[in-house]
Tab-separated table of C-alpha atoms in Angstrom:
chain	number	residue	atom	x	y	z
A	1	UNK	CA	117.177	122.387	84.386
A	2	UNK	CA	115.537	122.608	81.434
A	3	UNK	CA	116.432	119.043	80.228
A	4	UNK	CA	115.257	118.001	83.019
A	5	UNK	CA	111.878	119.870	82.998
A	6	UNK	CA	111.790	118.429	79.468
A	7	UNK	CA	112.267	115.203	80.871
A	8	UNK	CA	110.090	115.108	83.508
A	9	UNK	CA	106.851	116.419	80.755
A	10	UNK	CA	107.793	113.087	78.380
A	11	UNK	CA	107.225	110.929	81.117
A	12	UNK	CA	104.129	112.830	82.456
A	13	UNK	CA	102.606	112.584	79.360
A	14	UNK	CA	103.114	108.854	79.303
A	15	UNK	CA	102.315	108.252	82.431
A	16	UNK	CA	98.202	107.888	81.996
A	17	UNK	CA	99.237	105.585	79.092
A	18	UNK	CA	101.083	103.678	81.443
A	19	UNK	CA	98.667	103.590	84.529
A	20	UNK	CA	95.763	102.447	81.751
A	21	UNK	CA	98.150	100.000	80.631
A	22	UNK	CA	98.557	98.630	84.124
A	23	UNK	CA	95.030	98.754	85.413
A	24	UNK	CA	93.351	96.802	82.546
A	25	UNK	CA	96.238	94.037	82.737
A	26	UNK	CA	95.600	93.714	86.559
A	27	UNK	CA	91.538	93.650	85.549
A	28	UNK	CA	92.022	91.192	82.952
A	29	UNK	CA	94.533	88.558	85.189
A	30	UNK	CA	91.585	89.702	87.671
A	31	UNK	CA	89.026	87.725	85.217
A	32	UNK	CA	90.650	84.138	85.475
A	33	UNK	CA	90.590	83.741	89.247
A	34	UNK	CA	88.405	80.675	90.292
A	35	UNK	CA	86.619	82.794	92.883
A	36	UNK	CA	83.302	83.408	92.959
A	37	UNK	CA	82.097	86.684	94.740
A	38	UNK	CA	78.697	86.116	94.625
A	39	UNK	CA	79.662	82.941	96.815
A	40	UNK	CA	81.875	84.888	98.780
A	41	UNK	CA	79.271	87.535	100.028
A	42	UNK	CA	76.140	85.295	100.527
A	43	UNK	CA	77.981	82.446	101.500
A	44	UNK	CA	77.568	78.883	100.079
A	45	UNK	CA	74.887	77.630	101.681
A	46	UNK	CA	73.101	80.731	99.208
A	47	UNK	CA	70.700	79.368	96.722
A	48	UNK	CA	71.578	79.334	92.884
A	49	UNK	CA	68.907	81.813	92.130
A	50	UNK	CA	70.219	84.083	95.021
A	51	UNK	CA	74.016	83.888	93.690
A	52	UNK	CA	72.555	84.873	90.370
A	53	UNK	CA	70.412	87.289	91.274
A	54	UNK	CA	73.603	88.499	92.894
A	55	UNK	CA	75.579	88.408	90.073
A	56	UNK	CA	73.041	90.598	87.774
A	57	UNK	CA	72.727	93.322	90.787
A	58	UNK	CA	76.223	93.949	90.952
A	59	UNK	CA	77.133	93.910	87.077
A	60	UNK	CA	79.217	90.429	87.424
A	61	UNK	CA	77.530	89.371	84.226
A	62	UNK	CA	78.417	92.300	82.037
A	63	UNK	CA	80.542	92.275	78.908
A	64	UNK	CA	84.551	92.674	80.368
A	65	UNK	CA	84.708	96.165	79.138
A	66	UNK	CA	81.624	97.355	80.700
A	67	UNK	CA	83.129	95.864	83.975
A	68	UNK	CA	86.451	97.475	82.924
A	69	UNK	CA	85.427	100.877	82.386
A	70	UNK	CA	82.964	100.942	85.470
A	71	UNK	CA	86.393	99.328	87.517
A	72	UNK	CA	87.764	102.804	86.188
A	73	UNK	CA	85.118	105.438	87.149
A	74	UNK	CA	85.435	103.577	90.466
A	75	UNK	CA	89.314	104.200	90.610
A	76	UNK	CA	89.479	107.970	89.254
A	77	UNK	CA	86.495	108.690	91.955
A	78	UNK	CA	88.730	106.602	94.700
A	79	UNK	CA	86.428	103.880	95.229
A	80	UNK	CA	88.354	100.372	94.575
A	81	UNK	CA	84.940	98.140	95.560
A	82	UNK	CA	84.626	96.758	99.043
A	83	UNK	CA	85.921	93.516	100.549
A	84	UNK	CA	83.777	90.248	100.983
A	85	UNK	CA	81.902	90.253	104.163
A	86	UNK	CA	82.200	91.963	106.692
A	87	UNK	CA	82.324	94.515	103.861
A	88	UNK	CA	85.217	97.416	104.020
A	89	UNK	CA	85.887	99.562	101.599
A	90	UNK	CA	89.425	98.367	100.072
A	91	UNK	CA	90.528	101.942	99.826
A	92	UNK	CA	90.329	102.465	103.458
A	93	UNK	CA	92.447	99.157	104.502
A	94	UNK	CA	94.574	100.304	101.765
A	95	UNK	CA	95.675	103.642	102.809
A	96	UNK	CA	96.123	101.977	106.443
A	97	UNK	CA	98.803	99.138	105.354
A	98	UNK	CA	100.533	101.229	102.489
A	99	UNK	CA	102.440	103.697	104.561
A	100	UNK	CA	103.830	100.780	106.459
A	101	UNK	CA	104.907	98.898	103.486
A	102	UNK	CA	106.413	102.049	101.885
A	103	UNK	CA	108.206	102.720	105.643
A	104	UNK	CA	109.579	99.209	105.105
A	105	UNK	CA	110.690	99.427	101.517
A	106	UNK	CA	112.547	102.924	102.383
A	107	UNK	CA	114.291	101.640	105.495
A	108	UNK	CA	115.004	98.143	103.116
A	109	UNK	CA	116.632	100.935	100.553
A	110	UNK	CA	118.765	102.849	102.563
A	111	UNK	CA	120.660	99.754	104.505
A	112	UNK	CA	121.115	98.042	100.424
A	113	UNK	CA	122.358	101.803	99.742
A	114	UNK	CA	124.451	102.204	102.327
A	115	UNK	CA	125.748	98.849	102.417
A	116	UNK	CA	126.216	98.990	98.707
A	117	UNK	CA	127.998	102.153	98.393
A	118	UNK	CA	131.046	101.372	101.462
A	119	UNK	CA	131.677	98.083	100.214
A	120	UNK	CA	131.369	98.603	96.742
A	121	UNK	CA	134.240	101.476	97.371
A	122	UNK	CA	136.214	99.639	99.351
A	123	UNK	CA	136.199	96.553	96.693
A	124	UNK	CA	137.535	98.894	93.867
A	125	UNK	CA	140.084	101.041	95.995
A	126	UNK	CA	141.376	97.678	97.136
A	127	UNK	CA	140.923	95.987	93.869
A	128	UNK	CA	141.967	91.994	93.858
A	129	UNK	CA	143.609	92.245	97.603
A	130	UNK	CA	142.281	90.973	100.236
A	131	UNK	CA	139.381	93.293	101.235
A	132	UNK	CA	138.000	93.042	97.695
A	133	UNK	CA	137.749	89.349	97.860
A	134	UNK	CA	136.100	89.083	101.479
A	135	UNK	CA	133.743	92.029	99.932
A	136	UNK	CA	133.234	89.370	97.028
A	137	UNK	CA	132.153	86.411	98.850
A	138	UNK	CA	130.100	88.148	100.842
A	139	UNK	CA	128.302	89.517	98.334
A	140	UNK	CA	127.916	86.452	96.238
A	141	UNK	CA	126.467	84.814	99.617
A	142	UNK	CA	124.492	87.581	100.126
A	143	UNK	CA	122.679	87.722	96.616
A	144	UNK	CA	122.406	83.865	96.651
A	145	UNK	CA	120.637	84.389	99.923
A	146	UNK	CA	116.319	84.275	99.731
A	147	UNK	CA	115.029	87.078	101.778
A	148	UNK	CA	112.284	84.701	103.436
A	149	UNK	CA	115.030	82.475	104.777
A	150	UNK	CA	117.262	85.444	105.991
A	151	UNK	CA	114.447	86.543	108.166
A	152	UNK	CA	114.000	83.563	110.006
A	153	UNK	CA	117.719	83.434	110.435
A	154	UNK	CA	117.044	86.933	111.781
A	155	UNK	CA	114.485	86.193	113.990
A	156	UNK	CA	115.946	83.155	114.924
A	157	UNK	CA	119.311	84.999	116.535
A	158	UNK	CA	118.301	88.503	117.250
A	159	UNK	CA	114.652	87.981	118.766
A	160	UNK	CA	114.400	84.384	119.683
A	161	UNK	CA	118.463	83.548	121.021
A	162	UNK	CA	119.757	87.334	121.957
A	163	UNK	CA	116.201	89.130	122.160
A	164	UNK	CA	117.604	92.282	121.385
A	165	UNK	CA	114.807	93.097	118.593
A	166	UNK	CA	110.912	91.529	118.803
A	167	UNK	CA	110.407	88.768	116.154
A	168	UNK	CA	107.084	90.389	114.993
A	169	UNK	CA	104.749	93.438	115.266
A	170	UNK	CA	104.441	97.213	114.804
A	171	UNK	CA	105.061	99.916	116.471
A	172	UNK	CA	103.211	103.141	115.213
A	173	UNK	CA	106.530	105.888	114.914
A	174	UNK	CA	104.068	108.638	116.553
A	175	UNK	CA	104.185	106.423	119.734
A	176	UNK	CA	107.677	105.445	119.656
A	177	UNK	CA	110.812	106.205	117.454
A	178	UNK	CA	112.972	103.625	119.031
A	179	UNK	CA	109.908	100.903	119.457
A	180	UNK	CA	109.025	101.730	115.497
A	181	UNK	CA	112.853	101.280	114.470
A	182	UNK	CA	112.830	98.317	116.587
A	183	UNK	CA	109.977	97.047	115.254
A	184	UNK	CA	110.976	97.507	111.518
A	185	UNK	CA	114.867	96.845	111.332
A	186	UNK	CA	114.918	93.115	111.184
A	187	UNK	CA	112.291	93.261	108.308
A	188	UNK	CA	114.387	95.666	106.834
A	189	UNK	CA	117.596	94.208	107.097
A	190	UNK	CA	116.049	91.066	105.627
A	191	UNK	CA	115.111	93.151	102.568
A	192	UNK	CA	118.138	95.270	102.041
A	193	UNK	CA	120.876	92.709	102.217
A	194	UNK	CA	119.908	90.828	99.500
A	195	UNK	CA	119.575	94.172	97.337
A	196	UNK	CA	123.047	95.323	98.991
A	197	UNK	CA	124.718	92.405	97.848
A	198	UNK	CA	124.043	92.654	94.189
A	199	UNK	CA	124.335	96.169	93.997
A	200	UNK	CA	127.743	95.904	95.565
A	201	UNK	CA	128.833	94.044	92.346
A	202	UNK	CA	127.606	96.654	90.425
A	203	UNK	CA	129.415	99.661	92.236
A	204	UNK	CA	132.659	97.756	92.328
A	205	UNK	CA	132.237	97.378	88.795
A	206	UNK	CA	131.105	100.536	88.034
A	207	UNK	CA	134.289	102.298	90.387
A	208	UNK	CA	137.030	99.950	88.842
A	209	UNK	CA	136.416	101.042	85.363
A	210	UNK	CA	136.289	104.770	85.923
A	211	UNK	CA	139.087	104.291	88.151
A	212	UNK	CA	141.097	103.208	85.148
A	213	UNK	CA	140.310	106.543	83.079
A	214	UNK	CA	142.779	108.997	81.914
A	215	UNK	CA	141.718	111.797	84.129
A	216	UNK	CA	141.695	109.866	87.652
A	217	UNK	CA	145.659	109.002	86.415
A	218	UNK	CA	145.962	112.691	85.436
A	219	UNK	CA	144.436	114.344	88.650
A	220	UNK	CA	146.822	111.988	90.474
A	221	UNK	CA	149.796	112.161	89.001
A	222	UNK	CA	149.016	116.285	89.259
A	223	UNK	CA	149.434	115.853	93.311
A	224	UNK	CA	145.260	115.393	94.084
A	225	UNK	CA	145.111	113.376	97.343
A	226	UNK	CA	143.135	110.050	96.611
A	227	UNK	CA	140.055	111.063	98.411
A	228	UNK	CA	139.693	114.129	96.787
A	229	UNK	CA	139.689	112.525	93.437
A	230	UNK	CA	137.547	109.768	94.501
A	231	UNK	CA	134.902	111.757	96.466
A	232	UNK	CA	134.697	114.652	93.484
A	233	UNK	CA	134.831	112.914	90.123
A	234	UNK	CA	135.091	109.029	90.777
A	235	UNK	CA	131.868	108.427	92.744
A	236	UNK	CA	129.677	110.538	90.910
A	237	UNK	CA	130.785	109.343	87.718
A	238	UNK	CA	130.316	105.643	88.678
A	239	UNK	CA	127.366	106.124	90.549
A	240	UNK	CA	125.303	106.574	87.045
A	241	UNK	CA	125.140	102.435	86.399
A	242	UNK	CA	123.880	101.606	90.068
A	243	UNK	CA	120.986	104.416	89.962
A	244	UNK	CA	119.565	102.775	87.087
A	245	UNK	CA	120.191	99.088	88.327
A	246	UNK	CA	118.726	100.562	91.756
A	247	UNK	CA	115.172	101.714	89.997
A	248	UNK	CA	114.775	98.173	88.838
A	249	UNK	CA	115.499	96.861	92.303
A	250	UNK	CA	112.925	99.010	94.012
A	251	UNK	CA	110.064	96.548	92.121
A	252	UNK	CA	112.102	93.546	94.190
A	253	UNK	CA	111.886	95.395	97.697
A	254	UNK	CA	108.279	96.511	96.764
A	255	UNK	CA	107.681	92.662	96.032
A	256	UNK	CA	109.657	91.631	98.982
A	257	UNK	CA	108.040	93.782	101.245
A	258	UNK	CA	104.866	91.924	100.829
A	259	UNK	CA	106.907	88.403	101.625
A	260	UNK	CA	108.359	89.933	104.752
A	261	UNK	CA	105.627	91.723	106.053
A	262	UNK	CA	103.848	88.624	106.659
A	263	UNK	CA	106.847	86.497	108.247
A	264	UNK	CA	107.087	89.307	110.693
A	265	UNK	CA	103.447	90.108	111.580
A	266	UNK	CA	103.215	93.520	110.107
A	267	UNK	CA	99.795	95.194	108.806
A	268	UNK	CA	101.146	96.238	105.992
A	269	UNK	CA	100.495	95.357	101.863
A	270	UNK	CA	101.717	92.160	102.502
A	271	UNK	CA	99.092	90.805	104.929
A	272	UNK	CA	96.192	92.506	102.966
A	273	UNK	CA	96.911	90.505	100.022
A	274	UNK	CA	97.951	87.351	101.976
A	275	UNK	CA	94.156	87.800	103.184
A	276	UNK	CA	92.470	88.436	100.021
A	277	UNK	CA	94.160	85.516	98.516
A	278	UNK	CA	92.930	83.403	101.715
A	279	UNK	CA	89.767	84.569	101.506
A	280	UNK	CA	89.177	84.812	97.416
A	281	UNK	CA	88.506	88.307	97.795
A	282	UNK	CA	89.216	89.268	93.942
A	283	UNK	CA	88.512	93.223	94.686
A	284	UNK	CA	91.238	93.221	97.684
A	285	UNK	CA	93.765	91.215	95.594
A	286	UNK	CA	92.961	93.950	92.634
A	287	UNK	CA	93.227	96.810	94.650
A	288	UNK	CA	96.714	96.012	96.743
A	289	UNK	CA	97.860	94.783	93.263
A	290	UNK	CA	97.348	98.166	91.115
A	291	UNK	CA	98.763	100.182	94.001
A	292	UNK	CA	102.027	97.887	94.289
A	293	UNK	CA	102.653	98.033	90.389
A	294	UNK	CA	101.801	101.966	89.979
A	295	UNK	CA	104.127	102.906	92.873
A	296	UNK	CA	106.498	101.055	90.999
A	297	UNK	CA	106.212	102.778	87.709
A	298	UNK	CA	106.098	106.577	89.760
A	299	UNK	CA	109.687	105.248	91.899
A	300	UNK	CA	111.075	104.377	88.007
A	301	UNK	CA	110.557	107.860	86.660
A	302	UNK	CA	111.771	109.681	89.682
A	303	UNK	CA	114.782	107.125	88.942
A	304	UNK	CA	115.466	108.793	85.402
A	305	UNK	CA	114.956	112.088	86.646
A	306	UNK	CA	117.922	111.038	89.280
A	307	UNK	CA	119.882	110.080	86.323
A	308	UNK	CA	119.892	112.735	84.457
A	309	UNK	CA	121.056	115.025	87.381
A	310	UNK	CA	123.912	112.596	88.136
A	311	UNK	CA	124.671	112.252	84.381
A	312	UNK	CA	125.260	115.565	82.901
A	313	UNK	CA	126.321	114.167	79.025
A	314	UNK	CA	122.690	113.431	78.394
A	315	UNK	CA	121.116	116.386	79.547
A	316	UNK	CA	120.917	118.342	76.205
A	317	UNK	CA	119.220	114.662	74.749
């Protein structure tokens, strides 16, 4: 516990680092785009003298740190700017599509978990038979599979030919249970199976070589039923690799999310940046941005503190 109270204050303490790191890369990237806002808001039939005028009144002419630093106050205090007109505040839309997206991204998870975990099992307990090399192909289809494509194979069979699920849409869970799982599973399954299929590889790896330890032949040969050894010592043991591999692929479903969200009509991250980009809306781009990449840095530390309750050697590190 106290390793991983110790743990847990290192990466608090480099957190702010972190979150500075990320906002004034996002700012700077921010500084290249093409788009002009004082366009954007008046409109181009504006005059010059109005878009300049423009400009001056809403600090677009400042030195980049004086823009950087007032970006900041603006973020500590909540307030990510508003969006081209009609103007909305960008933390508002924000905290309307993120729950969706981070719905999306859990359900995503727990089918690549899931998925992951049986067949990865399976592989190494049947190690080079049969069921291992099904488990193999499938997996090597599955990674070499683009999520984009997979959903309108999705769509294609399960709302369009069978119409079991809808091909688009959201349904609020408050309303419905059933119409929100509907709503979400093909988006989810389009997400997850990529991530199941590579970590697959990695659990079967991972199980195979602690299956070939000393104390797995030990406990055995002592009379231990299988299961018992597996389910005890085997899993958690080889479950240590995947956690870490599975913090990294978080930043893919996060990413993917955003992909899926709009092949599937859902008002979630994904559409708010697909309309900032259409609409050169740099403050809406910024804003969805920052949030994607910081919930990405929080899921990685909750990740290590995850590994260091599964793996006890490095707790007194």
């Amino acid at each position: 516990m106290i390793a991983l109270l110790r743990l847990a204050g290192r990466r608090l303490i480099w957190l702010p680092f972190m979150v500075l790191g990320i906002t004034l890369l996002v700012f700077f990237v921010m500084q290249f785009t093409p788009t002009d806002a004082a366009t954007n808001a008046l409109g181009e039939s504006a005059t010059e003298a109005a878009k300049q005028a423009y400009r001056v009144s809403h600090g677009l002419t400042d030195p980049f740190f004086v823009q950087y630093f007032r970006f900041l106050g603006g973020l500590f205090t909540g307030n990510l700017g508003d969006t081209v007109p009609p103007a909305q505040p960008v933390t508002s839309l924000i905290s309307t599509a993120f729950p969706l997206t981070l719905q999306l991204t859990f359900l995503g998870l727990l089918i690549a978990v899931v998925l992951s975990l049986v067949l990865g099992v399976l592989a190494a307990l049947y190690r080079d038979r049969w069921p291992d090399q099904v488990i193999r192909v499938v997996s090597i289809a599955g990674i070499a599979t683009p999520s984009f494509w997979l959903a309108i194979l999705l769509i294609k069979s399960f709302a369009l030919d069978l119409q079991i699920f809808p091909s688009g849409g959201y349904v609020n869970p408050g309303d419905s249970f059933t119409g929100w799982l509907q709503s979400l599973w093909l988006p989810a399954l389009a997400l997850g199976i990529p991530v199941a299929a590579s970590l697959t590889r990695v659990v079967r790896t991972s199980m195979v070589e602690e299956l070939d330890r000393d104390y797995v032949r030990t406990a055995i040969g002592s009379g231990l039923p299988m299961r018992v050894v597996v389910g005890r010592n085997v899993l958690r043991n080889a479950l240590i690799t995947p956690v870490t591999v599975l913090g990294l692929r978080v930043g893919y479903l996060l990413g993917g999310a955003v992909v899926i969200e709009v092949i599937f009509d859902l008002p979630g991250m994904g559409k708010l940046i697909l309309n900032g980009v259409t609409a050169g809306d740099t403050n809406l781009v910024q804003g969805v941005t920052l949030i994607i990449a910081l919930t990405f840095v929080i899921v990685n530390i909750v990740v290590d503190m995850l590994y260091l309750l599964i793996n006890p050697r490095i707790r007194t590190v």
